[in-house]
Coordinates of C-alpha atoms in Angstrom, one line a residue:
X1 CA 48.2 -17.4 -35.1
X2 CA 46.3 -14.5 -33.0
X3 CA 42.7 -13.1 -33.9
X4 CA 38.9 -15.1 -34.0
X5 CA 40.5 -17.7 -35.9
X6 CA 43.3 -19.0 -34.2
X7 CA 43.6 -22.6 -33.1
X8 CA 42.9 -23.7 -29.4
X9 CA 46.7 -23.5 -28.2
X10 CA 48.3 -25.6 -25.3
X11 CA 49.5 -23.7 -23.0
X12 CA 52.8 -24.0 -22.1
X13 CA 52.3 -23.8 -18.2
X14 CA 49.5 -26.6 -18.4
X15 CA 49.6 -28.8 -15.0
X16 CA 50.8 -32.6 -16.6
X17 CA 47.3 -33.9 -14.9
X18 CA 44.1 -35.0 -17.2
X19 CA 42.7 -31.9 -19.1
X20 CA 39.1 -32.4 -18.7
X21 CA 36.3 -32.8 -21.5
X22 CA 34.4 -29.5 -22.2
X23 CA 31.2 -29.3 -24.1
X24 CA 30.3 -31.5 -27.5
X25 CA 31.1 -29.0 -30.6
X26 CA 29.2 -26.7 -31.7
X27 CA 26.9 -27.5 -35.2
X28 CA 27.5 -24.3 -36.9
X29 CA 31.0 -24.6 -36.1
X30 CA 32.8 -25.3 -39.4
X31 CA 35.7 -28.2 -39.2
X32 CA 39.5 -26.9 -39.2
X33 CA 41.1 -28.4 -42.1
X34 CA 45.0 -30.0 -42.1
X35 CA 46.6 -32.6 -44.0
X36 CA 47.8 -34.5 -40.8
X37 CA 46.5 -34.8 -37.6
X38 CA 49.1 -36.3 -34.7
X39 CA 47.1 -37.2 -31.4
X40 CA 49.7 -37.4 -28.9
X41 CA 53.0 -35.0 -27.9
X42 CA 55.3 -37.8 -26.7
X43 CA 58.7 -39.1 -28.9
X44 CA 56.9 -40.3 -31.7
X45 CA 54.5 -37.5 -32.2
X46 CA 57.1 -35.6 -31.7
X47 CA 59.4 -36.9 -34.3
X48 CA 56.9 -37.0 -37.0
X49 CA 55.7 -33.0 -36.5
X50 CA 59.5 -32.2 -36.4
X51 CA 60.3 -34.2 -39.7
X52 CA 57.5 -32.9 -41.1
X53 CA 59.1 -29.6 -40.5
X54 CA 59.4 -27.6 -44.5
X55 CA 57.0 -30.5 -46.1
X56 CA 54.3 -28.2 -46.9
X57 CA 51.8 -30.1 -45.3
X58 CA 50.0 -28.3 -42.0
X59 CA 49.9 -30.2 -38.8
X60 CA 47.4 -30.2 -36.2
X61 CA 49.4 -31.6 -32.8
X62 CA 46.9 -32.9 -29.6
X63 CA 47.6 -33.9 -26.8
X64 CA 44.9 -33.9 -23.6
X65 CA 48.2 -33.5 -21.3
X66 CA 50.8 -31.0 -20.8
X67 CA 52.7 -31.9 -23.8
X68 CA 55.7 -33.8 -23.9
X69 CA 54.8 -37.3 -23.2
X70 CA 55.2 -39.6 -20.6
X71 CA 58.9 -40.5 -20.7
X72 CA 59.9 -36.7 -20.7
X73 CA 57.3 -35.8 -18.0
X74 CA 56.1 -38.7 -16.0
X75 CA 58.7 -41.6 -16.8
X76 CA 62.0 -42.2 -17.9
X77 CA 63.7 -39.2 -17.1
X78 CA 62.1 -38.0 -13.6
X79 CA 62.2 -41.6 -12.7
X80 CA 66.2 -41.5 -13.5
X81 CA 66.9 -38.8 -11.6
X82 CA 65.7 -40.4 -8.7
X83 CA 67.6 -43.6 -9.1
X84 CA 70.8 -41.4 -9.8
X85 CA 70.2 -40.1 -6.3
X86 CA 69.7 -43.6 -4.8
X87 CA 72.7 -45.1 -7.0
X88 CA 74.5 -42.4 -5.2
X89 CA 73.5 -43.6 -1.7
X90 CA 74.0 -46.9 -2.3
X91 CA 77.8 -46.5 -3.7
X92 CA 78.7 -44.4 -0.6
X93 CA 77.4 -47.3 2.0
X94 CA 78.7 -50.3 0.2
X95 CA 82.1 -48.2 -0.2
X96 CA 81.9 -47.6 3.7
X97 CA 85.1 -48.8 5.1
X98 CA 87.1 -49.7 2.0
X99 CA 87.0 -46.7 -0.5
X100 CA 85.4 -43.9 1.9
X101 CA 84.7 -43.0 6.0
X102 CA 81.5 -42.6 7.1
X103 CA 79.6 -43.9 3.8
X104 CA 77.0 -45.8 6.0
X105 CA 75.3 -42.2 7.0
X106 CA 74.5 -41.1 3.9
X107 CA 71.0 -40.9 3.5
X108 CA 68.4 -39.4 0.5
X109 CA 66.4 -36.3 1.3
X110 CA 63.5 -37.0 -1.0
X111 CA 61.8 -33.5 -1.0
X112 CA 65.3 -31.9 -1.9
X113 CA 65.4 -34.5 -4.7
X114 CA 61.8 -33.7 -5.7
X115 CA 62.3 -30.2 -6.3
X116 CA 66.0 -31.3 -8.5
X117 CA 63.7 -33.4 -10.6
X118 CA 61.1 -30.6 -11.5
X119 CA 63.9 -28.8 -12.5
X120 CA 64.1 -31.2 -15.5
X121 CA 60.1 -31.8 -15.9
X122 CA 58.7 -28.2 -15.7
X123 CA 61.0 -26.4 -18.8
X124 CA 59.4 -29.4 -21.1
X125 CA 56.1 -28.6 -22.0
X126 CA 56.9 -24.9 -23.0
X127 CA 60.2 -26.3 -25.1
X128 CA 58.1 -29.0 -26.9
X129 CA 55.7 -26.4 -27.6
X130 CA 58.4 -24.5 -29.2
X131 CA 59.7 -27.2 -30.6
X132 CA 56.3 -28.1 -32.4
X133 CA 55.1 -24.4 -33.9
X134 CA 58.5 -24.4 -35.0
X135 CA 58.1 -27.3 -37.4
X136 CA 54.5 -25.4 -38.7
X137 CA 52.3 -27.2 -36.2
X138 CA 49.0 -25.9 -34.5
X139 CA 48.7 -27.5 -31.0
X140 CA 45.8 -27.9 -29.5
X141 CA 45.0 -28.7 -25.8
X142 CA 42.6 -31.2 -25.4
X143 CA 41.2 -34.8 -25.4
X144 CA 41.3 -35.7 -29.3
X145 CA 37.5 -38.1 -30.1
X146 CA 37.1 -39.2 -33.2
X147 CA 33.5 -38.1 -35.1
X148 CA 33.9 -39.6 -38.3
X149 CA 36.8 -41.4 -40.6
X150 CA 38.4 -37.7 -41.6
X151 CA 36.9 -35.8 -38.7
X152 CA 38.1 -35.4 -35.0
X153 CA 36.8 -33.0 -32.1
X154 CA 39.2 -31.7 -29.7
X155 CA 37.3 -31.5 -26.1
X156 CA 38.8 -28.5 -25.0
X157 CA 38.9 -26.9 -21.3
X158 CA 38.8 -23.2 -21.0
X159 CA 42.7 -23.9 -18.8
X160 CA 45.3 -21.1 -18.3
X161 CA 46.2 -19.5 -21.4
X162 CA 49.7 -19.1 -22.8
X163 CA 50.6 -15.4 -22.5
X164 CA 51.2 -15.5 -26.1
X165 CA 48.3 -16.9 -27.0
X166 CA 45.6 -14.4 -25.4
X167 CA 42.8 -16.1 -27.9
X168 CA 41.0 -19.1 -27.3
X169 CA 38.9 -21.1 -29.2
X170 CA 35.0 -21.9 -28.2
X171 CA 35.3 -26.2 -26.6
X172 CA 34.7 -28.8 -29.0
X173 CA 36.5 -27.3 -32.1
X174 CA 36.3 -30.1 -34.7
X175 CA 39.3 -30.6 -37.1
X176 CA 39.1 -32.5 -40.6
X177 CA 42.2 -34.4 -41.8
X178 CA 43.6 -36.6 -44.7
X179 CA 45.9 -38.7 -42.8
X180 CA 45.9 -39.3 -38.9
X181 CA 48.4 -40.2 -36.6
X182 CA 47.8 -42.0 -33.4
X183 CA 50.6 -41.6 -31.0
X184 CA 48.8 -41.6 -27.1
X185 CA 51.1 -43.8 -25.4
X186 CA 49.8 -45.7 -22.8
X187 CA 48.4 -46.3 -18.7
X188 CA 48.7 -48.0 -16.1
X189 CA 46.6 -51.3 -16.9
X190 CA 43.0 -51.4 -14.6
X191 CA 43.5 -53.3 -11.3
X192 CA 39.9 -54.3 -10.8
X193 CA 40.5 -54.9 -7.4
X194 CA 38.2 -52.9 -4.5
X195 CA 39.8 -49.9 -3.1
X196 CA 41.6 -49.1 -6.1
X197 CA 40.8 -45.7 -5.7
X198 CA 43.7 -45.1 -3.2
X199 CA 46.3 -46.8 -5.5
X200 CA 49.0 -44.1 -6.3
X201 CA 50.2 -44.5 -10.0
X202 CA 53.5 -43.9 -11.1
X203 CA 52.6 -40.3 -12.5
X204 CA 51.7 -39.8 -8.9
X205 CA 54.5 -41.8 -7.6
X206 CA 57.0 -39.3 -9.7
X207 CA 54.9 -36.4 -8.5
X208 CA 55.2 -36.7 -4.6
X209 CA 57.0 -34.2 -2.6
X210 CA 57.5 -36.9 0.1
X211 CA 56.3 -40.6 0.5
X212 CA 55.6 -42.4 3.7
X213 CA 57.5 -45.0 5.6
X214 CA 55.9 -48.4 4.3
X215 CA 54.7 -49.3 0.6
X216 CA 53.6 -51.7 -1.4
X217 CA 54.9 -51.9 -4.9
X218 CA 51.7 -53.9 -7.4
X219 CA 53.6 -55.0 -10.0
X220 CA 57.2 -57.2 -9.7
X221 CA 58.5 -55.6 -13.7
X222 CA 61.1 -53.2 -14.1
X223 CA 59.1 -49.8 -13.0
X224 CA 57.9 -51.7 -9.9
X225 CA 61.6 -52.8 -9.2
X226 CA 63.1 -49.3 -10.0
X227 CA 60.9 -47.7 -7.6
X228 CA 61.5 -50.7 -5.0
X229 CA 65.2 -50.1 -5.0
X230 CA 64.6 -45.7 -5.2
X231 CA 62.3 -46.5 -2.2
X232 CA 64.7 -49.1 -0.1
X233 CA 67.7 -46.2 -0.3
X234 CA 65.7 -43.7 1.1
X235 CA 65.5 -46.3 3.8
X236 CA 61.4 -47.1 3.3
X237 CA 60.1 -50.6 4.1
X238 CA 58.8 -52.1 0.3
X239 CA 56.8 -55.0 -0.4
X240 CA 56.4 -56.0 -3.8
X241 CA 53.6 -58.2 -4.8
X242 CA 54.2 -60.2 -8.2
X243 CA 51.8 -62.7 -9.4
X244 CA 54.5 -64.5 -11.4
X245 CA 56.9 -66.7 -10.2
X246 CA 60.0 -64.5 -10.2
X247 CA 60.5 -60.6 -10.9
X248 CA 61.2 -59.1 -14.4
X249 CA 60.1 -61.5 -16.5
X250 CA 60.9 -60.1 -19.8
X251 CA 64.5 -60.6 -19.1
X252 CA 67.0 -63.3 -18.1
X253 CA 65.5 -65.1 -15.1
X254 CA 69.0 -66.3 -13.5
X255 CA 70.2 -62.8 -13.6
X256 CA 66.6 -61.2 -12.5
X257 CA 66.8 -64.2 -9.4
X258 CA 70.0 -62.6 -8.6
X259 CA 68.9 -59.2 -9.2
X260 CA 65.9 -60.3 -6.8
X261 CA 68.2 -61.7 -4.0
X262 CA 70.4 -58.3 -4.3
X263 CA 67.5 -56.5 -3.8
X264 CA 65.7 -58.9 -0.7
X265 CA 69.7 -57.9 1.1
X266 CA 68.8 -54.0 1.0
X267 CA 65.0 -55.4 3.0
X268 CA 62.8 -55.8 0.3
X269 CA 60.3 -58.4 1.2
X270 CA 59.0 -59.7 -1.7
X271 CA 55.5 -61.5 -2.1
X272 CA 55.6 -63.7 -5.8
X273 CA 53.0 -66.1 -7.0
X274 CA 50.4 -63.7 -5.2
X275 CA 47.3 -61.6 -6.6
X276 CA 46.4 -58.4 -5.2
X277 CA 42.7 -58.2 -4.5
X278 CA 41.8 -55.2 -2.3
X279 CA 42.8 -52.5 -0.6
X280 CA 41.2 -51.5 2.9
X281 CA 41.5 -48.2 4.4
X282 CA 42.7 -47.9 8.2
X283 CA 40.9 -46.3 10.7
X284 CA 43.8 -44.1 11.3
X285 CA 44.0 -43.2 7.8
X286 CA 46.4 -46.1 6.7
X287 CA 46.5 -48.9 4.6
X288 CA 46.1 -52.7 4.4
X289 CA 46.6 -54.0 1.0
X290 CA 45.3 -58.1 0.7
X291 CA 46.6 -60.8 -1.5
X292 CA 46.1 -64.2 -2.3
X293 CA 49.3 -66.4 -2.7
X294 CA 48.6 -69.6 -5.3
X295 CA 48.6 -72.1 -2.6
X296 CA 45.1 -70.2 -1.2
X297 CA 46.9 -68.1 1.9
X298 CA 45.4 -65.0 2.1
X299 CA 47.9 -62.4 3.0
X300 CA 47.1 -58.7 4.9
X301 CA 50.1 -56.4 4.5
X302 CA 49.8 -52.8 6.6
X303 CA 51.1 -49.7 4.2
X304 CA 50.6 -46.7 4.2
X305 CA 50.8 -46.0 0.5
X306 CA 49.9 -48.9 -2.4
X307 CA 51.7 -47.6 -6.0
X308 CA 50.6 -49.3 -9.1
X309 CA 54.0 -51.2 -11.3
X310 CA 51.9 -53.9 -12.4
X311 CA 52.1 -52.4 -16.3
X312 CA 50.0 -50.3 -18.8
X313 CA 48.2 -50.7 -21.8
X314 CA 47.5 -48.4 -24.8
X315 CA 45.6 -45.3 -23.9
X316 CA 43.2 -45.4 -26.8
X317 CA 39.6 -46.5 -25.4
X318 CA 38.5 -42.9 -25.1
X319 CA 39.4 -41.9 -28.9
X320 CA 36.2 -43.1 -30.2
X321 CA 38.3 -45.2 -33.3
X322 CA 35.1 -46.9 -33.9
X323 CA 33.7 -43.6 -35.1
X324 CA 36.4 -43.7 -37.9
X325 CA 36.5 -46.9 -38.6
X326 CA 39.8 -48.0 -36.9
X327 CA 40.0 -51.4 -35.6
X328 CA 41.3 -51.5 -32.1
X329 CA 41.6 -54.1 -28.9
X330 CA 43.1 -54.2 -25.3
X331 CA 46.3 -54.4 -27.8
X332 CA 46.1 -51.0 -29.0
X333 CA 45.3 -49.8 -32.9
X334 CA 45.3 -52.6 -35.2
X335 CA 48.0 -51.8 -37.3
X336 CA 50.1 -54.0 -40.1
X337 CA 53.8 -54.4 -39.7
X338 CA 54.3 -51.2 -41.6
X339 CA 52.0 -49.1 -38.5
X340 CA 49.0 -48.6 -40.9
X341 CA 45.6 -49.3 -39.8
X342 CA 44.2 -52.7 -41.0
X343 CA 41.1 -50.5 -41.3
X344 CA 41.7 -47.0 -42.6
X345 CA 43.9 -46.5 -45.4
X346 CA 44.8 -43.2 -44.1
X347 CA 45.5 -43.8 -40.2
X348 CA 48.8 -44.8 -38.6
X349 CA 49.9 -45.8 -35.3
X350 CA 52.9 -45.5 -33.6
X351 CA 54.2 -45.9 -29.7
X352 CA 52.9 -47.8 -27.0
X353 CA 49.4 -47.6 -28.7
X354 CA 50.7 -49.4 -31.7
X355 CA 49.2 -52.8 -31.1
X356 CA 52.1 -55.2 -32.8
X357 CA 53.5 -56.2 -29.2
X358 CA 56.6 -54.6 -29.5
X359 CA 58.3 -53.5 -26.0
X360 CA 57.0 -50.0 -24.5
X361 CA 60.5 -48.1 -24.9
X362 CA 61.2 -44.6 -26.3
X363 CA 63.7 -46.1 -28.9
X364 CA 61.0 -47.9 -30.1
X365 CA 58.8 -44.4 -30.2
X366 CA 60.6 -43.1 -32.2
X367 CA 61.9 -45.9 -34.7
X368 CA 58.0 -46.6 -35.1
X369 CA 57.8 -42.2 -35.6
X370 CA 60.8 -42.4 -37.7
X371 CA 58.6 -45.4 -40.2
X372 CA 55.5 -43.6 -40.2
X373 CA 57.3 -40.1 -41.2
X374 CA 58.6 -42.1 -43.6
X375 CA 55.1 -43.0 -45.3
X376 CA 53.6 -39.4 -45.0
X377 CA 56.6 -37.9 -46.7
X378 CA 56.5 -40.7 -49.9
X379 CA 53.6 -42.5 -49.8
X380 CA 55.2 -46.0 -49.1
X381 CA 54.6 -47.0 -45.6
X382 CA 57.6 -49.4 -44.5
X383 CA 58.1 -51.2 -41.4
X384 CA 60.2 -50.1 -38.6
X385 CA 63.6 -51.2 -37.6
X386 CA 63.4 -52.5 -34.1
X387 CA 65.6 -54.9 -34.0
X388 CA 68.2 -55.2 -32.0
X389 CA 67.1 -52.6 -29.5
X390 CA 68.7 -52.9 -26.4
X391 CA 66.8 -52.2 -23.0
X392 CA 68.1 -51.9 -19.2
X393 CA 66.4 -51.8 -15.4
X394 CA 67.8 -48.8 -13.8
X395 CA 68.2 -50.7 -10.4
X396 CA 71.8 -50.5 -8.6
X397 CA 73.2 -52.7 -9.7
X398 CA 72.0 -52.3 -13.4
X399 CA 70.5 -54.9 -15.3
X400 CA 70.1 -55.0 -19.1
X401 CA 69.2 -56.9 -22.5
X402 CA 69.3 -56.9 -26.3
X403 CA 68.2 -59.8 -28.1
X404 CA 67.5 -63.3 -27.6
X405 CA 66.7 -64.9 -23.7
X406 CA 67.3 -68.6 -23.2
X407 CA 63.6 -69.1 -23.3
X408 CA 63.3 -66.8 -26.3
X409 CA 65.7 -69.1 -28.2
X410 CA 64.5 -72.0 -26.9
X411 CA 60.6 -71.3 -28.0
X412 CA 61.5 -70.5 -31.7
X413 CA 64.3 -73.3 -31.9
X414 CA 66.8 -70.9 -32.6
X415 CA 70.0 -72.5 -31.7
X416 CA 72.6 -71.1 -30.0
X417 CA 75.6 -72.1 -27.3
X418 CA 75.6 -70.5 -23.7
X419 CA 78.4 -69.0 -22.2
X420 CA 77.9 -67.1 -19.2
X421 CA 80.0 -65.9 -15.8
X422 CA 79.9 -64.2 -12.5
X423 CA 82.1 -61.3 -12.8
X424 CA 81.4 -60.4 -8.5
X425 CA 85.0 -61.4 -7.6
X426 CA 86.5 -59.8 -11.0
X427 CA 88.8 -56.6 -10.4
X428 CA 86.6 -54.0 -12.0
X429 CA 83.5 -55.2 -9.8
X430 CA 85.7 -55.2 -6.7
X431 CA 87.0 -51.9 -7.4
X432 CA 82.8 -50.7 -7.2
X433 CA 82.8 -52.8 -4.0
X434 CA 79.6 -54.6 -6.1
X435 CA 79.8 -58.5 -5.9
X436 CA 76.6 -58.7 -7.9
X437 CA 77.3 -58.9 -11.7
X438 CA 77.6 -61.2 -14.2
X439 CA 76.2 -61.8 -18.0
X440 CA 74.6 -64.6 -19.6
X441 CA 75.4 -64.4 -23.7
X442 CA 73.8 -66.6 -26.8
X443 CA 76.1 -67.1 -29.5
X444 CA 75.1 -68.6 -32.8
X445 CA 77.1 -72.1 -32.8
X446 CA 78.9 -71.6 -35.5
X447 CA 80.1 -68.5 -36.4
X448 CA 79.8 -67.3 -33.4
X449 CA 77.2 -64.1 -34.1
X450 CA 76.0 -62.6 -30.8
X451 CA 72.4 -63.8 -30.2
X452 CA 71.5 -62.2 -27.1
X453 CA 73.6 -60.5 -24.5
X454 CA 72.1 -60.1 -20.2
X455 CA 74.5 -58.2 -18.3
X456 CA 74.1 -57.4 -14.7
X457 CA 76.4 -55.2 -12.9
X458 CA 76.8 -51.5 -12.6
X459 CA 77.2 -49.5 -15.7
X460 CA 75.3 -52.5 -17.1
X461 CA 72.4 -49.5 -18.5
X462 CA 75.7 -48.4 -20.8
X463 CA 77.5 -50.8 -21.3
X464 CA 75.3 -53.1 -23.5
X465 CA 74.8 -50.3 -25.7
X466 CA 78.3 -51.7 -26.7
X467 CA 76.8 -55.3 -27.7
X468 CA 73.9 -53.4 -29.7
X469 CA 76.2 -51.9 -32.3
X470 CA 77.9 -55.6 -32.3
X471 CA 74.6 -56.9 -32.7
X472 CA 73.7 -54.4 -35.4
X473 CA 76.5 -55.4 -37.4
X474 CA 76.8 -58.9 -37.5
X475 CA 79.8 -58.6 -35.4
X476 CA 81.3 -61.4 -32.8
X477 CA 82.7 -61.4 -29.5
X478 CA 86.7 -61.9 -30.7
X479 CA 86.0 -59.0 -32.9
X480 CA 84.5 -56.9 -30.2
X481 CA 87.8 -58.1 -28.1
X482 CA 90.1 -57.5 -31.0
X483 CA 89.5 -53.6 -30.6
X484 CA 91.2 -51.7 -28.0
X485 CA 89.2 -51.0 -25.2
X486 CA 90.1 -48.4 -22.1
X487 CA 91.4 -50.4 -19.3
X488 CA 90.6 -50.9 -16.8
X489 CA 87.0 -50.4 -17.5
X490 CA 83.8 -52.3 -17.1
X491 CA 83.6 -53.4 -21.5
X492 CA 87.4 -54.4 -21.0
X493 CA 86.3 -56.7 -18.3
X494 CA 83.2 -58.2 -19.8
X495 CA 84.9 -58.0 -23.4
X496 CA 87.7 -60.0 -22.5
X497 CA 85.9 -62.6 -19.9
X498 CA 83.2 -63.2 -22.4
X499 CA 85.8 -63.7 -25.9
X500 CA 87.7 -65.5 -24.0
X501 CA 85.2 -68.3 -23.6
X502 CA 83.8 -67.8 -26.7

């Protein structure tokens, strides 16, 4: 749309950094009307303005970023490419010797790997863009706040225009809607420690052309572990401090310990138990991050760059919801199982900043995008299908998980029988020169219905996409193991190892 009246359109070169507020709306100004508002540009948003592609409904898209979303632009997928790259390296030097000459030497040029990954961040805010006025949509760049229960302004910056967009609207244009979507994602969680103004955050973490020698990893999860092992094989010195007792907690802890051990043999030192609590600038322009273990030692660690992995929250204080009514908490949007606000009949969230606990995964995006284009398209909100989602720590060696841990099972009295294995010595594993891998599987003690399923290992990432469609389906091991599987391959080798002691 060109002319006085067009919307306040993103433009597609906008820098993936914080758009800034402009001034409040104007009075005079009258509101821009659409029958659904989506505040966010990330997998959920982005399936429900796609399905509502042809609906006849018009669509206002916001987002106060460059759109796409984090995973596309400042998580999962920049953040693979650089673990591709250090899965690479560390093939080639545990290989050295036995598969290949000369493996040891290989080493990771981290500004030549930079400037790969933009090549897959930089075309995604112009196709999404596409993508969205395709399906009908209006985007507008700019911090969505709520003014009232059908009203929102967009803060708008006066940023680089698209060149097909030559007209701009005045700041603070005000929309009015009859159903919102809330679809911002989520941040890095506050710190609250002093100096945590020189904390580099993933986004920035992602964004560096180059990174220093020494670093300290906040944060002991899986984005704190995948940048720990991204870090160690571009030969960097990492310290990860964790105030749990042992690293990535959400999943098996016998496989995370040896995970952890794998990861201490590449020079990670790792620091559990302990609490960050400052960060003091050197006087020659270094670091020294301090701690506090549980027992009371207080622990000074020289870095020269601290990077927040100690987990995010929902991005949804600076909305304003109370200005429409919609309940909200550290959790995210109040919402029933179905992603409907417990407060406004006609607001939904979906994502990260979907406060019903589920895990912060784009599958999940975009099953919660899929339920909530669901209720805009018939009226009948229903609950998403998350079950069963399968999720994986892009270390080398992999680790990764769908359904049921030991602990899980054990806190709901779900009962189950325990088989588990380590596959280090198997002929698949050898073949990878990789000694670390195993799985850990819950069968129901009866039939034998796959409960949960831990794999460790490379390929792990794919391969328990295999036990997720057996999960789906109600299927066991023996009938995973009575199809015929490529061998050798890794699923031949876990398949058969894992039926056999079923």
């Amino acid at each position: 749309m060109q002319g006085p009246h067009a919307p306040l359109l993103a433009s597609a070169s906008a820098s993936a950094a914080d758009m800034p507020a402009a001034s409040a709306p104007s009075p005079s100004a009258a509101p821009r009307a659409y029958d659904v508002a989506v505040i966010g540009s990330g997998p959920a948003a982005g399936t429900v303005v796609s399905g509502l592609k042809g609906s006849g409904k018009t669509v206002a898209a916001i987002d106060r970023r460059a759109f796409g979303g984090t995973c596309a632009l400042r998580g999962c997928n920049p953040k693979k490419v650089l673990l591709n790259a250090a899965k690479a390296v560390d093939f080639a030097r545990r290989a050295d010797g036995l598969l290949v000459n000369g493996g040891a030497g290989v080493g990771l040029d981290w500004p030549r790997l930079h400037a790969f990954q933009e090549s897959f961040t930089e075309p995604v805010p112009p196709s999404r863009l596409e993508q969205f006025r395709d399906a009908g949509a209006d985007c507008f760049a700019g911090a969505a706040r709520f003014t009232g229960p059908d009203t929102l302004v967009v803060e708008s910056y006066p940023g680089p225009a698209d060149p097909d967009d030559r007209d701009w609207e005045e700041p603070g244009v005000t929309l009015r809607f009859n159903q919102a979507v809330i679809a911002v994602g989520s941040q890095p969680a506050p710190l609250n420690v002093p100096g945590e103004e020189f904390v580099i955050r993933s986004d920035d973490f992602l964004a560096a052309a180059d990174l220093p020698g020494r670093v300290v990893i906040v944060g002991g999860g899986y984005i704190g572990l995948e940048f720990a092992h991204a870090l160690l094989r571009a030969d960097r010195e990492v310290t990860i401090v964790e105030t749990g007792q042992h690293l990535l907690s959400p999943f098996d802890a016998q496989l995370s310990e040896r995970l952890a051990d794998r990861t201490r043999a590449l020079g990670a030192r790792f620091e559990c138990r302990a609490k960050l609590t400052g960060i003091e600038r050197a006087a020659d322009g270094s670091f020294v991050a301090t701690a506090e273990r549980e027992d009371g030692k207080a622990l000074r660690i020289p870095c020269d760059m601290v990077v927040h992995g100690a987990g995010r929250v929902p991005a949804v204080a600076d909305l304003d919801c109370d200005a429409a009514g919609i309940d909200w908490d550290e959790r995210g949007i109040a919402v029933d199982d179905r992603l409907l606000s417990r407060s406004h009949p006609r607001a939904f969230a979906a994502g990260d900043c979907a406060g019903l606990g589920h895990p912060m995964l784009t599958p999940v995006a975009e099953a919660h995008g899929e339920a909530v284009l669901r209720a805009l398209l018939t009226g009948e909100p229903t609950a998403p299908d998350v079950e069963a989602l399968p999720s994986a720590v892009f270390t080398e060696p992999e680790m990764a998980a769908v359904g049921l841990t030991v602990e899980q099972a054990e806190d709901r009295g779900v009962p189950f029988r325990l088989i588990e294995e380590d596959l280090g010595t198997k002929g698949a594993l050898r073949k990878l020169c990789e000694p670390c891998a195993g799985y850990r599987m819950l069968l129901e003690p009866n039939g034998g219905t796959l409960l949960g399923v831990h794999l460790l290992g490379p390929g792990a990432a794919e391969l328990i996409n295999l036990f997720a469609v057996a999960m789906r389906h109600g299927l066991t091991l023996r009938d995973l193991a009575a199809v015929p599987l490529v061998y050798p391959s890794l699923a031949a080798e876990f398949v058969k190892d894992a039926a056999e002691k079923a």
